[in-house]
Amino acid sequence: MSVKKFVVGCFDDEKVLFPAVTKVRKAGYKLQDVYTPFPVHGLDKAMGLRDTSLHTAGFIFGLIGTTTAVTFMSWVFTKDWPVNIGGKPHFALPAWIPITFELTVLCAAVGMVLTFCYICQLAPFIKKHHFHPRATDDLFVMVIECTSKTNEHELKNFLDAAGAIESNIQVVEDGWWIGRYDRDQQLYKEPIVA
Amino acid sequence: MIKQHFEASAGYRKWTLGLLAVGGLILVLGFIFLGLSKDEHSQTRFWAVLLQNSTYFLLVVNASMFFICVTCLALGGWQMAFRRVPEAISTLVPVFSGIALVIFLYLIFGPNHHIYHWTDKGHIEHDSILKGKSGFLNPWFFLIWSIVAMGMWSWAGAKMRQLSSEADERPMENDEAKNFHRRNTVWAAIFTVAFGLTVGSTIPWFWLMSIDAHWYSTMYSWYTFASTFVSGMALIALFVVYLKNRDYLEWVNQEHLQDLGKFMFAFTIFWTYLWYSQFMLIWYANIPEETIYFKVRMHGPYRAIFFLNLILNFVLPFLLLMTRGSKRNYTVMTFLAILIVFGHWLDFYQMVMPGALGEHYSLGWFEFGILALYAGLIMHFVGKALAKKPLVSVNHPLLKESIIHHA
Amino acid sequence: MSLTKYESQLREPLVDGKKTYHDVTVDIVHTIEAKPTRLWYIGFYVAVALLLFGVFSVYMEVVYGIGQWNVNRTIGWGWDITNFVWWVGIGHAGTLISAILLLFRQGWRTGVNRAAEAMTIFAVMCAGQFPIFHMGRVWMAFFTMPYPNTRGPLWPNFNSPLMWDVFAISTYFTVSLLFWYSGLIPDLATVRDRAKTKLRKYLYGIAAFGWTGSTKHWQRHESLSLVLAGLSTPLVLSVHTIVSFDFATSVVPGWHTTIFPPYFVAGAIFSGFAMVQTLMLIMRKVMGLQDYITLGHIEAMNKVIVLTGSIVGCAYLTELFMAWYSMVPYEQAAFFKFRIAGPYGWSYWLMMTCNVISPQLFWFRKLRRNIAFTFIMSIVVNIGMWFERFVIIVTSLYRDYLPSSWSPYYRPTIWEVGFYLGTFGLFFTCFFLFAKYFPVIAIAEIKAVLKTSGESYKDEMAPLEVMSTEKFAHEMLHHDEHHREGDVHVVHHDKH
């Protein structure tokens, strides 16, 4: 966690947003993120983000579920306490498919959701700085991190020229902390330069 | 410029001719050495193999038209860029129907009762179960219903193809397009209902389940449908990949291939689901009248095929088609499509043979020869059908969606 | 990624009217922000009253025992298991809409998926009550869990379909809940960011998990939704499949039939869609959501109803045919003597009429788009599907192999009926609370399709529609290449 300076540009149309993203990246600015009210198809590619490998995690969790189910049931029925059930063999694989399947799905789903929450830092009482309240309504909020070399006013003009309907400079806490949303979201009192 | 018309390349023609020649030769040899043989098992082998192939491939090519009709009813747009491929495949329905009909005629009226035991009048007299079933299992009902079914598939299918040609002529205005789509929907619905009444229920009972005439399973027809539908999708994918490799179908790309792959993947799982449900319920309840079907397959001489069936049709496609990359890879898709078509051919083999031949089965030159013959027939007729029409119906109102399709 | 949005004019708009992104937010969130209407209060109190009656009925059963019900020899499963299967079946539509229709790319799912998923979760909650209280000594319910214990250690019987049910239902409930809630997070963030009162800010702040709308998070979110959809698709099939195994693994005539698994699944989808239809028709009216749940949505769901109804019909006839064809006297008796005839014959014909015959009317487009007719049909179908389970359970059980074991006519007691009504109470109490406090339509998903499927944006596509296909392909695919690559050549000269 650290306090950083960001230049924020808000767009209200995807058609403007995409070229703006390209321009910002071409100019070499450090694009922190674009906050959008809905998943904008292709924006991750345009921003140069790599594909997520969340589904691989899901596959591994699923395998864990499968293995757990099969080994546990075979241990119970062939080693720990073999019971004759309807004259079926102790290793009654066809009868174990349903539970094996359910456990596979359960582990994959629960594991993936937890992984997702962990890597995106999502949980109750987690608080992050929100650059614009309308980012969950109708604005695409582009946030650029200022480095030591960045001239923020020039950058702000650059964003305005690229079609931002609103832009400002914010000095805020980066990252997440434990907090409540009914409290003021501004941790640092620096005035927002409009 | 787009290559709108398919022309069979020299290689394609060579392969077609080769397969047809080999297959034809083996058919003749099979007829001489097996069909005319004094040995009953050889005779039965000859006819059982023909039955297996003719029913399997007929249902597989018919699955193409089913695919067209359900995507039409669901207002799917993505398949438009390659829709002429399943259309071309579906032109085989009348051809394969004719072949199957000849074989059925021999089997239900001819002297050989080893395949359809219920055709043996002398035997039925002493078999109270088959006697009871004769209201359904009798040659005339079998024949007439088969002809009706084949007629309905061919007729509604021809209508669908004819409608499709209309979109080649000129662009459609909005209302015209709506009307065009409505007419498509009506015929697709007719085909789908006919399909449900035949493939979804009665036809597999007649053609295949009646080989094990005493045995019964309510799942059987849906299982047969799943088996042939997944192979039907694989066959479509195979031709799409081939055409794409020959620079046809410019608007088809990996996105479409991936969706075909999804269908193959999903219906592989669906087939496995039905296979498991049928098997497990019979295994679990353990009623001798029912378990007899799996006893000969699982514990008898067909054991290897029984497990190979699961490996080819579930394990391999399931594992290999799981990732996005593999469904977008032309080589992987080709390999899996061939695997699936062959795997379900083997599935049909183990549906037909145990009841017909029991332990006297063989899987050798004749079986693979007839498979080659059918491969040749498919290549020949599909190639011809593809050459007849433009490969894309340029003015179809849903085509543009297919062009920008993203999987 | 192409910036030009296009979809064929054959498709009906999914969002009616001239809407901006902001309008979508307001339309959907305003019901949360406004005070509930009188209608809401009336409905909510009726639901709570029913729930309380249900609680009392269950109290009677728990305190005085299963004898408070009329389940008897040989009808050991009566209303309770009928209700269980019925509710589980209804609980299939949500996941089906969200998962299978997502994979099949049916765009109209966006309008109804959120409410359908909520309905799924509530229906599964209702369903779960029945087998639990059917245990009789309900305080022993934890015996079904495999844990090291002092009884042997005696493990549960993993070979029993009833045990499979425990796993299936609890997995289904958990995964549906996760799927539903992970979809809700971004929308709850929208509600949070608009909240005016402190309490609302606080509560929605907790509920939204600190969602910001970051592109990276959206990317992961989409991947998560897709995989959860892929997992839920076989899961939803497996649940009713396993419920059908409860019957089909037995050797009871009328129960042991191999078509049960897929046919139960089709039936579940059928009844689930009917219930979604019932709820949506009320919801869109009461909450003024006609622009988002359009006639097109209703028609699409009616098409699913006629399709699944016909599949179910095909299965009924297959069963009847096979009962005869098998030449097994017990099967023949079960179907032809005890089911379609006999003292419960009326229930069989009621089932046939409601499930197979009447939905065929949906072949007519006029009727598919008629709201009053759809509403009536949705209730008819749910009655029919209840009787399907009743027919399967009761008519296979009431006559055992020995005439001395034939049951007297089975009628439920007031506490059996009360338990059933109580689950309605539970279901609607939950649903009313959901409709008040949660976004009933997936806001973000609607926004994502707004510019392709919104009515007012369709006009912009007209030039594309009349453009020749070659030109269209050239422009779109060329455009595509331009934007596909994320690797913009970055020039490293940060401004000074």
PDB file of N, CA and C in Angstrom, chain B residues 2-70:
ATOM      1  N   ILE B   2     -13.366 -14.935 -53.827  1.00  0.00           N
ATOM      2  CA  ILE B   2     -13.683 -16.157 -53.087  1.00  0.00           C
ATOM      3  C   ILE B   2     -13.884 -17.321 -54.054  1.00  0.00           C
ATOM      4  N   LYS B   3     -13.389 -18.459 -53.660  1.00  0.00           N
ATOM      5  CA  LYS B   3     -13.661 -19.666 -54.454  1.00  0.00           C
ATOM      6  C   LYS B   3     -15.028 -20.174 -54.051  1.00  0.00           C
ATOM      7  N   GLN B   4     -16.028 -19.858 -54.881  1.00  0.00           N
ATOM      8  CA  GLN B   4     -17.405 -20.146 -54.485  1.00  0.00           C
ATOM      9  C   GLN B   4     -17.821 -21.575 -54.811  1.00  0.00           C
ATOM     10  N   HIS B   5     -17.168 -22.157 -55.813  1.00  0.00           N
ATOM     11  CA  HIS B   5     -17.599 -23.496 -56.218  1.00  0.00           C
ATOM     12  C   HIS B   5     -16.514 -24.515 -55.957  1.00  0.00           C
ATOM     13  N   PHE B   6     -16.934 -25.597 -55.387  1.00  0.00           N
ATOM     14  CA  PHE B   6     -16.001 -26.673 -55.076  1.00  0.00           C
ATOM     15  C   PHE B   6     -15.701 -27.463 -56.346  1.00  0.00           C
ATOM     16  N   GLU B   7     -14.392 -27.683 -56.560  1.00  0.00           N
ATOM     17  CA  GLU B   7     -14.020 -28.605 -57.637  1.00  0.00           C
ATOM     18  C   GLU B   7     -13.162 -29.678 -57.012  1.00  0.00           C
ATOM     19  N   ALA B   8     -13.575 -30.920 -57.195  1.00  0.00           N
ATOM     20  CA  ALA B   8     -12.816 -32.013 -56.600  1.00  0.00           C
ATOM     21  C   ALA B   8     -11.421 -32.020 -57.209  1.00  0.00           C
ATOM     22  N   SER B   9     -10.425 -31.970 -56.343  1.00  0.00           N
ATOM     23  CA  SER B   9      -9.055 -31.982 -56.840  1.00  0.00           C
ATOM     24  C   SER B   9      -8.704 -33.396 -57.322  1.00  0.00           C
ATOM     25  N   ALA B  10      -7.581 -33.502 -58.003  1.00  0.00           N
ATOM     26  CA  ALA B  10      -7.164 -34.816 -58.508  1.00  0.00           C
ATOM     27  C   ALA B  10      -6.980 -35.773 -57.336  1.00  0.00           C
ATOM     28  N   GLY B  11      -6.399 -35.267 -56.256  1.00  0.00           N
ATOM     29  CA  GLY B  11      -6.176 -36.111 -55.081  1.00  0.00           C
ATOM     30  C   GLY B  11      -7.483 -36.622 -54.516  1.00  0.00           C
ATOM     31  N   TYR B  12      -8.456 -35.706 -54.427  1.00  0.00           N
ATOM     32  CA  TYR B  12      -9.759 -36.078 -53.879  1.00  0.00           C
ATOM     33  C   TYR B  12     -10.387 -37.177 -54.726  1.00  0.00           C
ATOM     34  N   ARG B  13     -10.313 -36.967 -56.060  1.00  0.00           N
ATOM     35  CA  ARG B  13     -10.915 -37.963 -56.963  1.00  0.00           C
ATOM     36  C   ARG B  13     -10.201 -39.298 -56.863  1.00  0.00           C
ATOM     37  N   LYS B  14      -8.876 -39.203 -56.719  1.00  0.00           N
ATOM     38  CA  LYS B  14      -8.085 -40.430 -56.641  1.00  0.00           C
ATOM     39  C   LYS B  14      -8.481 -41.235 -55.398  1.00  0.00           C
ATOM     40  N   TRP B  15      -8.562 -40.540 -54.288  1.00  0.00           N
ATOM     41  CA  TRP B  15      -8.932 -41.220 -53.050  1.00  0.00           C
ATOM     42  C   TRP B  15     -10.332 -41.809 -53.126  1.00  0.00           C
ATOM     43  N   THR B  16     -11.255 -41.003 -53.679  1.00  0.00           N
ATOM     44  CA  THR B  16     -12.625 -41.489 -53.805  1.00  0.00           C
ATOM     45  C   THR B  16     -12.664 -42.761 -54.628  1.00  0.00           C
ATOM     46  N   LEU B  17     -12.040 -42.685 -55.781  1.00  0.00           N
ATOM     47  CA  LEU B  17     -12.040 -43.850 -56.667  1.00  0.00           C
ATOM     48  C   LEU B  17     -11.369 -45.042 -56.003  1.00  0.00           C
ATOM     49  N   GLY B  18     -10.265 -44.768 -55.342  1.00  0.00           N
ATOM     50  CA  GLY B  18      -9.527 -45.845 -54.685  1.00  0.00           C
ATOM     51  C   GLY B  18     -10.381 -46.540 -53.640  1.00  0.00           C
ATOM     52  N   LEU B  19     -11.008 -45.715 -52.784  1.00  0.00           N
ATOM     53  CA  LEU B  19     -11.834 -46.295 -51.721  1.00  0.00           C
ATOM     54  C   LEU B  19     -12.998 -47.070 -52.315  1.00  0.00           C
ATOM     55  N   LEU B  20     -13.611 -46.473 -53.345  1.00  0.00           N
ATOM     56  CA  LEU B  20     -14.749 -47.148 -53.969  1.00  0.00           C
ATOM     57  C   LEU B  20     -14.305 -48.469 -54.594  1.00  0.00           C
ATOM     58  N   ALA B  21     -13.144 -48.451 -55.260  1.00  0.00           N
ATOM     59  CA  ALA B  21     -12.666 -49.663 -55.933  1.00  0.00           C
ATOM     60  C   ALA B  21     -12.358 -50.748 -54.904  1.00  0.00           C
ATOM     61  N   VAL B  22     -11.616 -50.370 -53.878  1.00  0.00           N
ATOM     62  CA  VAL B  22     -11.273 -51.365 -52.854  1.00  0.00           C
ATOM     63  C   VAL B  22     -12.535 -51.882 -52.181  1.00  0.00           C
ATOM     64  N   GLY B  23     -13.391 -50.927 -51.790  1.00  0.00           N
ATOM     65  CA  GLY B  23     -14.625 -51.311 -51.111  1.00  0.00           C
ATOM     66  C   GLY B  23     -15.495 -52.178 -51.988  1.00  0.00           C
ATOM     67  N   GLY B  24     -15.633 -51.774 -53.250  1.00  0.00           N
ATOM     68  CA  GLY B  24     -16.461 -52.543 -54.173  1.00  0.00           C
ATOM     69  C   GLY B  24     -15.926 -53.951 -54.366  1.00  0.00           C
ATOM     70  N   LEU B  25     -14.605 -54.034 -54.524  1.00  0.00           N
ATOM     71  CA  LEU B  25     -13.974 -55.343 -54.705  1.00  0.00           C
ATOM     72  C   LEU B  25     -14.238 -56.230 -53.499  1.00  0.00           C
ATOM     73  N   ILE B  26     -14.099 -55.630 -52.311  1.00  0.00           N
ATOM     74  CA  ILE B  26     -14.293 -56.426 -51.094  1.00  0.00           C
ATOM     75  C   ILE B  26     -15.746 -56.827 -50.937  1.00  0.00           C
ATOM     76  N   LEU B  27     -16.642 -55.928 -51.370  1.00  0.00           N
ATOM     77  CA  LEU B  27     -18.060 -56.287 -51.328  1.00  0.00           C
ATOM     78  C   LEU B  27     -18.310 -57.514 -52.195  1.00  0.00           C
ATOM     79  N   VAL B  28     -17.728 -57.498 -53.405  1.00  0.00           N
ATOM     80  CA  VAL B  28     -17.923 -58.629 -54.320  1.00  0.00           C
ATOM     81  C   VAL B  28     -17.293 -59.886 -53.727  1.00  0.00           C
ATOM     82  N   LEU B  29     -16.049 -59.745 -53.249  1.00  0.00           N
ATOM     83  CA  LEU B  29     -15.380 -60.897 -52.655  1.00  0.00           C
ATOM     84  C   LEU B  29     -16.172 -61.408 -51.456  1.00  0.00           C
ATOM     85  N   GLY B  30     -16.667 -60.444 -50.660  1.00  0.00           N
ATOM     86  CA  GLY B  30     -17.452 -60.820 -49.486  1.00  0.00           C
ATOM     87  C   GLY B  30     -18.696 -61.576 -49.898  1.00  0.00           C
ATOM     88  N   PHE B  31     -19.311 -61.111 -50.964  1.00  0.00           N
ATOM     89  CA  PHE B  31     -20.522 -61.774 -51.415  1.00  0.00           C
ATOM     90  C   PHE B  31     -20.225 -63.206 -51.838  1.00  0.00           C
ATOM     91  N   ILE B  32     -19.092 -63.342 -52.557  1.00  0.00           N
ATOM     92  CA  ILE B  32     -18.751 -64.675 -53.055  1.00  0.00           C
ATOM     93  C   ILE B  32     -18.344 -65.599 -51.914  1.00  0.00           C
ATOM     94  N   PHE B  33     -17.436 -65.102 -51.057  1.00  0.00           N
ATOM     95  CA  PHE B  33     -16.870 -66.012 -50.051  1.00  0.00           C
ATOM     96  C   PHE B  33     -17.707 -66.099 -48.778  1.00  0.00           C
ATOM     97  N   LEU B  34     -18.453 -65.045 -48.481  1.00  0.00           N
ATOM     98  CA  LEU B  34     -19.244 -65.071 -47.251  1.00  0.00           C
ATOM     99  C   LEU B  34     -20.733 -65.209 -47.561  1.00  0.00           C
ATOM    100  N   GLY B  35     -21.220 -64.297 -48.410  1.00  0.00           N
ATOM    101  CA  GLY B  35     -22.647 -64.259 -48.685  1.00  0.00           C
ATOM    102  C   GLY B  35     -23.154 -65.555 -49.290  1.00  0.00           C
ATOM    103  N   LEU B  36     -22.366 -66.141 -50.199  1.00  0.00           N
ATOM    104  CA  LEU B  36     -22.805 -67.359 -50.867  1.00  0.00           C
ATOM    105  C   LEU B  36     -22.304 -68.616 -50.158  1.00  0.00           C
ATOM    106  N   SER B  37     -21.612 -68.380 -49.050  1.00  0.00           N
ATOM    107  CA  SER B  37     -21.013 -69.524 -48.348  1.00  0.00           C
ATOM    108  C   SER B  37     -22.093 -70.442 -47.772  1.00  0.00           C
ATOM    109  N   LYS B  38     -21.729 -71.694 -47.608  1.00  0.00           N
ATOM    110  CA  LYS B  38     -22.670 -72.641 -47.003  1.00  0.00           C
ATOM    111  C   LYS B  38     -22.704 -72.447 -45.489  1.00  0.00           C
ATOM    112  N   ASP B  39     -21.601 -71.885 -44.986  1.00  0.00           N
ATOM    113  CA  ASP B  39     -21.490 -71.683 -43.550  1.00  0.00           C
ATOM    114  C   ASP B  39     -22.429 -70.559 -43.107  1.00  0.00           C
ATOM    115  N   GLU B  40     -23.304 -70.870 -42.178  1.00  0.00           N
ATOM    116  CA  GLU B  40     -24.301 -69.885 -41.749  1.00  0.00           C
ATOM    117  C   GLU B  40     -23.668 -68.654 -41.124  1.00  0.00           C
ATOM    118  N   HIS B  41     -22.587 -68.900 -40.373  1.00  0.00           N
ATOM    119  CA  HIS B  41     -21.963 -67.760 -39.707  1.00  0.00           C
ATOM    120  C   HIS B  41     -21.360 -66.791 -40.712  1.00  0.00           C
ATOM    121  N   SER B  42     -20.746 -67.346 -41.758  1.00  0.00           N
ATOM    122  CA  SER B  42     -20.178 -66.473 -42.780  1.00  0.00           C
ATOM    123  C   SER B  42     -21.268 -65.656 -43.458  1.00  0.00           C
ATOM    124  N   GLN B  43     -22.341 -66.323 -43.776  1.00  0.00           N
ATOM    125  CA  GLN B  43     -23.482 -65.639 -44.402  1.00  0.00           C
ATOM    126  C   GLN B  43     -23.980 -64.509 -43.504  1.00  0.00           C
ATOM    127  N   THR B  44     -24.169 -64.870 -42.227  1.00  0.00           N
ATOM    128  CA  THR B  44     -24.673 -63.874 -41.287  1.00  0.00           C
ATOM    129  C   THR B  44     -23.703 -62.718 -41.164  1.00  0.00           C
ATOM    130  N   ARG B  45     -22.397 -63.071 -41.155  1.00  0.00           N
ATOM    131  CA  ARG B  45     -21.389 -62.025 -41.042  1.00  0.00           C
ATOM    132  C   ARG B  45     -21.547 -61.032 -42.182  1.00  0.00           C
ATOM    133  N   PHE B  46     -21.704 -61.561 -43.383  1.00  0.00           N
ATOM    134  CA  PHE B  46     -21.848 -60.709 -44.561  1.00  0.00           C
ATOM    135  C   PHE B  46     -22.993 -59.719 -44.371  1.00  0.00           C
ATOM    136  N   TRP B  47     -24.139 -60.218 -43.989  1.00  0.00           N
ATOM    137  CA  TRP B  47     -25.310 -59.350 -43.881  1.00  0.00           C
ATOM    138  C   TRP B  47     -25.249 -58.441 -42.663  1.00  0.00           C
ATOM    139  N   ALA B  48     -24.708 -58.981 -41.567  1.00  0.00           N
ATOM    140  CA  ALA B  48     -24.643 -58.162 -40.348  1.00  0.00           C
ATOM    141  C   ALA B  48     -23.743 -56.956 -40.556  1.00  0.00           C
ATOM    142  N   VAL B  49     -22.631 -57.156 -41.252  1.00  0.00           N
ATOM    143  CA  VAL B  49     -21.731 -56.034 -41.508  1.00  0.00           C
ATOM    144  C   VAL B  49     -22.425 -55.000 -42.389  1.00  0.00           C
ATOM    145  N   LEU B  50     -23.127 -55.485 -43.400  1.00  0.00           N
ATOM    146  CA  LEU B  50     -23.860 -54.544 -44.253  1.00  0.00           C
ATOM    147  C   LEU B  50     -24.909 -53.791 -43.447  1.00  0.00           C
ATOM    148  N   LEU B  51     -25.577 -54.507 -42.547  1.00  0.00           N
ATOM    149  CA  LEU B  51     -26.602 -53.860 -41.726  1.00  0.00           C
ATOM    150  C   LEU B  51     -25.972 -52.794 -40.826  1.00  0.00           C
ATOM    151  N   GLN B  52     -24.868 -53.182 -40.191  1.00  0.00           N
ATOM    152  CA  GLN B  52     -24.194 -52.248 -39.293  1.00  0.00           C
ATOM    153  C   GLN B  52     -23.829 -50.966 -40.037  1.00  0.00           C
ATOM    154  N   ASN B  53     -23.173 -51.110 -41.173  1.00  0.00           N
ATOM    155  CA  ASN B  53     -22.713 -49.933 -41.915  1.00  0.00           C
ATOM    156  C   ASN B  53     -23.860 -49.134 -42.503  1.00  0.00           C
ATOM    157  N   SER B  54     -24.845 -49.831 -43.039  1.00  0.00           N
ATOM    158  CA  SER B  54     -25.898 -49.070 -43.712  1.00  0.00           C
ATOM    159  C   SER B  54     -26.723 -48.289 -42.705  1.00  0.00           C
ATOM    160  N   THR B  55     -27.005 -48.867 -41.529  1.00  0.00           N
ATOM    161  CA  THR B  55     -27.778 -48.103 -40.550  1.00  0.00           C
ATOM    162  C   THR B  55     -26.919 -46.994 -39.950  1.00  0.00           C
ATOM    163  N   TYR B  56     -25.690 -47.330 -39.619  1.00  0.00           N
ATOM    164  CA  TYR B  56     -24.826 -46.324 -38.993  1.00  0.00           C
ATOM    165  C   TYR B  56     -24.662 -45.107 -39.894  1.00  0.00           C
ATOM    166  N   PHE B  57     -24.232 -45.331 -41.121  1.00  0.00           N
ATOM    167  CA  PHE B  57     -23.932 -44.181 -41.975  1.00  0.00           C
ATOM    168  C   PHE B  57     -25.190 -43.438 -42.404  1.00  0.00           C
ATOM    169  N   LEU B  58     -26.299 -44.153 -42.534  1.00  0.00           N
ATOM    170  CA  LEU B  58     -27.544 -43.446 -42.836  1.00  0.00           C
ATOM    171  C   LEU B  58     -27.905 -42.483 -41.695  1.00  0.00           C
ATOM    172  N   LEU B  59     -27.814 -42.987 -40.471  1.00  0.00           N
ATOM    173  CA  LEU B  59     -28.164 -42.119 -39.343  1.00  0.00           C
ATOM    174  C   LEU B  59     -27.151 -40.998 -39.180  1.00  0.00           C
ATOM    175  N   VAL B  60     -25.905 -41.248 -39.511  1.00  0.00           N
ATOM    176  CA  VAL B  60     -24.881 -40.199 -39.387  1.00  0.00           C
ATOM    177  C   VAL B  60     -25.129 -39.078 -40.401  1.00  0.00           C
ATOM    178  N   VAL B  61     -25.394 -39.432 -41.644  1.00  0.00           N
ATOM    179  CA  VAL B  61     -25.618 -38.360 -42.631  1.00  0.00           C
ATOM    180  C   VAL B  61     -26.935 -37.647 -42.348  1.00  0.00           C
ATOM    181  N   ASN B  62     -27.883 -38.376 -41.775  1.00  0.00           N
ATOM    182  CA  ASN B  62     -29.147 -37.740 -41.440  1.00  0.00           C
ATOM    183  C   ASN B  62     -28.973 -36.749 -40.291  1.00  0.00           C
ATOM    184  N   ALA B  63     -28.005 -37.006 -39.441  1.00  0.00           N
ATOM    185  CA  ALA B  63     -27.737 -36.086 -38.328  1.00  0.00           C
ATOM    186  C   ALA B  63     -27.363 -34.703 -38.844  1.00  0.00           C
ATOM    187  N   SER B  64     -26.779 -34.637 -40.036  1.00  0.00           N
ATOM    188  CA  SER B  64     -26.440 -33.343 -40.633  1.00  0.00           C
ATOM    189  C   SER B  64     -27.678 -32.486 -40.820  1.00  0.00           C
ATOM    190  N   MET B  65     -28.725 -33.098 -41.363  1.00  0.00           N
ATOM    191  CA  MET B  65     -29.946 -32.326 -41.576  1.00  0.00           C
ATOM    192  C   MET B  65     -30.577 -31.955 -40.242  1.00  0.00           C
ATOM    193  N   PHE B  66     -30.455 -32.863 -39.275  1.00  0.00           N
ATOM    194  CA  PHE B  66     -30.974 -32.545 -37.942  1.00  0.00           C
ATOM    195  C   PHE B  66     -30.245 -31.323 -37.379  1.00  0.00           C
ATOM    196  N   PHE B  67     -28.951 -31.299 -37.570  1.00  0.00           N
ATOM    197  CA  PHE B  67     -28.160 -30.150 -37.105  1.00  0.00           C
ATOM    198  C   PHE B  67     -28.651 -28.856 -37.756  1.00  0.00           C
ATOM    199  N   ILE B  68     -28.857 -28.896 -39.070  1.00  0.00           N
ATOM    200  CA  ILE B  68     -29.346 -27.707 -39.771  1.00  0.00           C
ATOM    201  C   ILE B  68     -30.686 -27.274 -39.204  1.00  0.00           C
ATOM    202  N   CYS B  69     -31.565 -28.226 -38.988  1.00  0.00           N
ATOM    203  CA  CYS B  69     -32.920 -27.887 -38.552  1.00  0.00           C
ATOM    204  C   CYS B  69     -32.935 -27.335 -37.131  1.00  0.00           C
ATOM    205  N   VAL B  70     -32.186 -27.953 -36.215  1.00  0.00           N
ATOM    206  CA  VAL B  70     -32.235 -27.419 -34.846  1.00  0.00           C
ATOM    207  C   VAL B  70     -31.561 -26.062 -34.760  1.00  0.00           C
TER     208      VAL B  70
END
